[in-house]
Amino acid sequence: MSRGAAPSRRTAILSLLLLGGATLAAAVPTWLSTTGATALDPEVEVAVAGTSAAPGVSAAALVLVAAALALGLVGRVGRWVVLAVAAVSGVVATVSALGVALDPEPSARSAVADATGVTELTAPVELTAAPWLAAALGVLTVLVAVWVAVGSRSWAEASTRHERAPGPTSGGSSTRPVPAPEPSGGAAPGAATPGTDRADPAGGTSPDEISDHDAWDALSRGEDPTDR
């Protein structure tokens, strides 16, 4: 299927919910009717609902509703599990409904035995359209589950595309270099401060590093202080 036909998560949930509700509604009414006889009443009318004739249909419908609700809560792996459960519930509903639609007499005899105490049928079994409707809804459930499974691949892509970028380091603050303090007195960067020792490139002492006392002593001896 194309990406444009892919269902959203909301559409998938609503579709499965509607199918579950419709399947359960199809199991409630009368599926078949017949008559039996007792010693006191020669004709006892018996009507059998789908919930009695095919309990698997109503059970599958309830499972489908639960799967639809779970589809909005699970992640990627859970989504596949939920859709597999939905598909299986559709298969169970179809098989159970077709079992009654193709051979309704066993269910009718069981219902007559409960009503009269004997399994003898005094009239043919009349079948309604409800079993066929339930079987069709089961097939549709399987198709919808496959459709959602194929289209749900875009759900993960959409969530990945909108993930937040990694934040700063722990504590919410980023590490920044702290500038070195400037020398006091407005001195230019790299200028020597008084009292510090700095080696002269020629191996001597810089003139800035000669104290006044040493300079005076050198001058007293007739020496040039800068030659030291």
Short mmCIF file of C-alpha atoms in Angstrom, two decimals:
data_model
loop_
_atom_site.label_atom_id
_atom_site.label_comp_id
_atom_site.label_asym_id
_atom_site.label_seq_id
_atom_site.Cartn_x
_atom_site.Cartn_y
_atom_site.Cartn_z
CA MET A 1 0.00 0.00 0.00
CA SER A 2 1.08 3.57 -0.56
CA ARG A 3 2.11 5.83 2.24
CA GLY A 4 -0.88 8.08 1.52
CA ALA A 5 -3.26 5.20 2.30
CA ALA A 6 -1.53 4.32 5.56
CA PRO A 7 -3.87 4.67 8.55
CA SER A 8 -3.07 6.85 11.48
CA ARG A 9 -3.00 5.37 14.98
CA ARG A 10 -6.34 7.00 15.74
CA THR A 11 -7.93 5.58 12.59
CA ALA A 12 -6.60 2.11 13.39
CA ILE A 13 -7.96 2.20 16.93
CA LEU A 14 -11.39 3.41 15.85
CA SER A 15 -11.58 0.84 13.04
CA LEU A 16 -10.81 -2.07 15.36
CA LEU A 17 -13.20 -0.74 18.00
CA LEU A 18 -16.01 -0.52 15.45
CA LEU A 19 -15.30 -4.03 14.20
CA GLY A 20 -15.26 -5.40 17.74
CA GLY A 21 -18.53 -3.68 18.59
CA ALA A 22 -20.17 -4.79 15.34
CA THR A 23 -19.06 -8.39 15.84
CA LEU A 24 -20.42 -8.40 19.38
CA ALA A 25 -23.69 -6.89 18.15
CA ALA A 26 -23.95 -9.60 15.49
CA ALA A 27 -23.59 -12.30 18.16
CA VAL A 28 -26.42 -11.04 20.37
CA PRO A 29 -29.56 -11.63 18.23
CA THR A 30 -31.14 -14.96 17.30
CA TRP A 31 -29.09 -17.03 14.91
CA LEU A 32 -31.37 -20.02 14.47
CA SER A 33 -34.78 -21.26 15.55
CA THR A 34 -36.61 -24.60 15.55
CA THR A 35 -39.21 -26.50 17.54
CA GLY A 36 -39.22 -29.50 19.83
CA ALA A 37 -41.84 -31.49 21.70
CA THR A 38 -42.55 -32.66 25.21
CA ALA A 39 -45.15 -34.98 26.71
CA LEU A 40 -47.28 -31.97 27.65
CA ASP A 41 -46.60 -29.68 24.70
CA PRO A 42 -46.26 -31.09 21.21
CA GLU A 43 -44.62 -27.93 19.90
CA VAL A 44 -42.02 -25.99 21.84
CA GLU A 45 -40.43 -23.12 19.97
CA VAL A 46 -36.71 -22.74 20.56
CA ALA A 47 -34.62 -19.72 19.52
CA VAL A 48 -30.85 -19.74 19.84
CA ALA A 49 -28.80 -16.56 20.07
CA GLY A 50 -25.34 -16.29 18.65
CA THR A 51 -23.80 -16.05 22.10
CA SER A 52 -25.10 -19.56 22.80
CA ALA A 53 -24.69 -21.08 19.34
CA ALA A 54 -21.15 -19.75 18.84
CA PRO A 55 -19.60 -18.44 22.08
CA GLY A 56 -16.31 -17.96 20.27
CA VAL A 57 -17.74 -15.04 18.31
CA SER A 58 -18.62 -12.93 21.35
CA ALA A 59 -15.34 -13.85 23.04
CA ALA A 60 -13.37 -12.84 19.94
CA ALA A 61 -15.28 -9.55 19.79
CA LEU A 62 -14.34 -8.68 23.38
CA VAL A 63 -10.70 -9.56 22.72
CA LEU A 64 -10.76 -7.34 19.64
CA VAL A 65 -12.09 -4.39 21.65
CA ALA A 66 -9.34 -4.88 24.24
CA ALA A 67 -6.71 -5.08 21.49
CA ALA A 68 -7.98 -1.84 19.95
CA LEU A 69 -7.65 -0.03 23.27
CA ALA A 70 -4.18 -1.48 23.85
CA LEU A 71 -3.04 -0.28 20.44
CA GLY A 72 -2.93 3.27 21.72
CA LEU A 73 -0.64 2.38 24.63
CA VAL A 74 1.99 0.00 23.30
CA GLY A 75 5.25 0.63 21.47
CA ARG A 76 6.64 -0.85 18.27
CA VAL A 77 7.00 -4.45 19.47
CA GLY A 78 3.74 -4.37 21.40
CA ARG A 79 1.96 -3.04 18.33
CA TRP A 80 2.82 -6.15 16.36
CA VAL A 81 1.62 -8.36 19.20
CA VAL A 82 -1.67 -6.46 19.48
CA LEU A 83 -2.30 -6.61 15.74
CA ALA A 84 -1.56 -10.34 15.73
CA VAL A 85 -4.10 -10.81 18.52
CA ALA A 86 -6.64 -8.76 16.54
CA ALA A 87 -6.09 -10.90 13.44
CA VAL A 88 -6.46 -14.11 15.45
CA SER A 89 -9.70 -12.84 16.98
CA GLY A 90 -11.02 -12.24 13.47
CA VAL A 91 -10.12 -15.79 12.48
CA VAL A 92 -11.83 -17.20 15.58
CA ALA A 93 -14.99 -15.19 14.90
CA THR A 94 -15.11 -16.32 11.28
CA VAL A 95 -14.53 -20.00 12.03
CA SER A 96 -17.07 -20.04 14.87
CA ALA A 97 -19.74 -18.28 12.81
CA LEU A 98 -19.22 -20.46 9.74
CA GLY A 99 -19.41 -23.57 11.91
CA VAL A 100 -22.97 -22.66 12.85
CA ALA A 101 -23.96 -21.26 9.45
CA LEU A 102 -22.85 -24.36 7.55
CA ASP A 103 -24.17 -26.90 10.07
CA PRO A 104 -26.74 -25.38 12.46
CA GLU A 105 -28.38 -28.66 13.53
CA PRO A 106 -25.98 -29.55 16.40
CA SER A 107 -26.55 -26.17 18.04
CA ALA A 108 -30.30 -26.51 17.51
CA ARG A 109 -30.44 -30.00 19.04
CA SER A 110 -28.46 -28.81 22.05
CA ALA A 111 -30.88 -25.93 22.59
CA VAL A 112 -33.93 -28.17 22.18
CA ALA A 113 -32.50 -30.66 24.66
CA ASP A 114 -32.10 -27.87 27.21
CA ALA A 115 -35.70 -26.75 26.64
CA THR A 116 -37.52 -30.10 26.37
CA GLY A 117 -35.17 -32.74 27.71
CA VAL A 118 -35.01 -34.52 24.36
CA THR A 119 -32.99 -33.88 21.23
CA GLU A 120 -35.82 -34.60 18.78
CA LEU A 121 -36.52 -31.74 16.35
CA THR A 122 -40.09 -31.38 15.12
CA ALA A 123 -39.32 -28.72 12.50
CA PRO A 124 -36.44 -27.76 10.23
CA VAL A 125 -33.85 -25.38 11.58
CA GLU A 126 -34.29 -21.81 10.37
CA LEU A 127 -31.09 -19.80 10.08
CA THR A 128 -30.92 -16.01 10.15
CA ALA A 129 -28.36 -13.78 8.42
CA ALA A 130 -26.50 -13.03 11.67
CA PRO A 131 -24.00 -15.93 11.40
CA TRP A 132 -23.02 -14.84 7.90
CA LEU A 133 -22.65 -11.26 9.06
CA ALA A 134 -20.40 -12.32 11.95
CA ALA A 135 -18.27 -14.41 9.58
CA ALA A 136 -17.90 -11.45 7.21
CA LEU A 137 -16.91 -9.15 10.07
CA GLY A 138 -14.26 -11.66 11.12
CA VAL A 139 -12.75 -11.66 7.63
CA LEU A 140 -12.84 -7.86 7.57
CA THR A 141 -11.08 -7.79 10.93
CA VAL A 142 -8.19 -9.84 9.55
CA LEU A 143 -7.89 -7.53 6.53
CA VAL A 144 -7.91 -4.42 8.69
CA ALA A 145 -5.28 -5.88 11.03
CA VAL A 146 -3.00 -6.54 8.04
CA TRP A 147 -3.69 -3.06 6.64
CA VAL A 148 -2.80 -1.44 9.95
CA ALA A 149 0.32 -3.59 10.34
CA VAL A 150 1.61 -2.47 6.94
CA GLY A 151 0.70 1.18 7.42
CA SER A 152 1.92 1.45 11.01
CA ARG A 153 5.55 1.54 9.87
CA SER A 154 5.17 5.28 9.34
CA TRP A 155 4.20 5.73 13.00
CA ALA A 156 7.74 4.95 14.17
CA GLU A 157 9.24 7.21 11.48
CA ALA A 158 7.09 10.12 12.59
CA SER A 159 8.05 9.72 16.25
CA THR A 160 11.75 9.43 15.37
CA ARG A 161 11.63 12.57 13.26
CA HIS A 162 10.31 14.62 16.15
CA GLU A 163 12.66 13.34 18.84
CA ARG A 164 14.43 16.04 20.87
CA ALA A 165 18.08 16.69 20.26
CA PRO A 166 20.50 15.74 23.06
CA GLY A 167 20.60 18.46 25.69
CA PRO A 168 23.61 20.02 27.39
CA THR A 169 25.68 18.32 30.02
CA SER A 170 24.16 17.33 33.33
CA GLY A 171 22.97 20.21 35.43
CA GLY A 172 21.72 22.14 32.40
CA SER A 173 24.93 24.18 32.00
CA SER A 174 27.58 23.88 29.34
CA THR A 175 31.31 24.01 30.04
CA ARG A 176 32.87 27.28 28.90
CA PRO A 177 36.51 28.39 29.15
CA VAL A 178 37.09 30.94 31.90
CA PRO A 179 39.14 33.91 30.63
CA ALA A 180 42.34 34.68 32.52
CA PRO A 181 42.20 37.78 34.69
CA GLU A 182 43.76 40.86 33.18
CA PRO A 183 46.81 42.37 34.90
CA SER A 184 46.03 45.16 37.31
CA GLY A 185 46.78 48.72 36.40
CA GLY A 186 45.71 48.36 32.76
CA ALA A 187 48.96 46.74 31.65
CA ALA A 188 49.00 45.25 28.20
CA PRO A 189 48.71 41.49 27.88
CA GLY A 190 52.04 39.77 28.16
CA ALA A 191 53.71 42.64 30.05
CA ALA A 192 55.72 41.64 33.07
CA THR A 193 54.57 42.73 36.46
CA PRO A 194 56.94 44.16 39.03
CA GLY A 195 58.62 41.65 41.28
CA THR A 196 58.51 38.73 38.84
CA ASP A 197 61.58 36.93 37.62
CA ARG A 198 62.02 36.77 33.84
CA ALA A 199 65.05 35.35 32.12
CA ASP A 200 66.82 37.48 29.52
CA PRO A 201 67.19 35.76 26.11
CA ALA A 202 70.96 36.31 26.28
CA GLY A 203 71.17 34.58 29.64
CA GLY A 204 71.46 37.82 31.66
CA THR A 205 69.02 39.74 33.72
CA SER A 206 66.47 42.10 32.20
CA PRO A 207 66.96 45.77 33.05
CA ASP A 208 63.44 45.91 34.41
CA GLU A 209 64.39 43.32 37.02
CA ILE A 210 67.35 45.38 38.56
CA SER A 211 66.41 47.00 41.80
CA ASP A 212 67.25 50.62 42.53
CA HIS A 213 69.74 49.60 45.22
CA ASP A 214 71.68 47.33 42.84
CA ALA A 215 71.69 49.99 40.13
CA TRP A 216 73.05 52.60 42.52
CA ASP A 217 75.82 50.27 43.70
CA ALA A 218 76.79 49.54 40.11
CA LEU A 219 76.94 53.22 39.25
CA SER A 220 79.07 53.85 42.35
CA ARG A 221 81.58 51.31 41.07
CA GLY A 222 81.56 52.94 37.64
CA GLU A 223 79.73 50.06 36.03
CA ASP A 224 76.79 50.13 33.66
CA PRO A 225 73.91 48.34 35.43
CA THR A 226 72.41 47.22 32.13
CA ASP A 227 75.51 45.14 31.30
CA ARG A 228 74.94 42.73 34.18
#
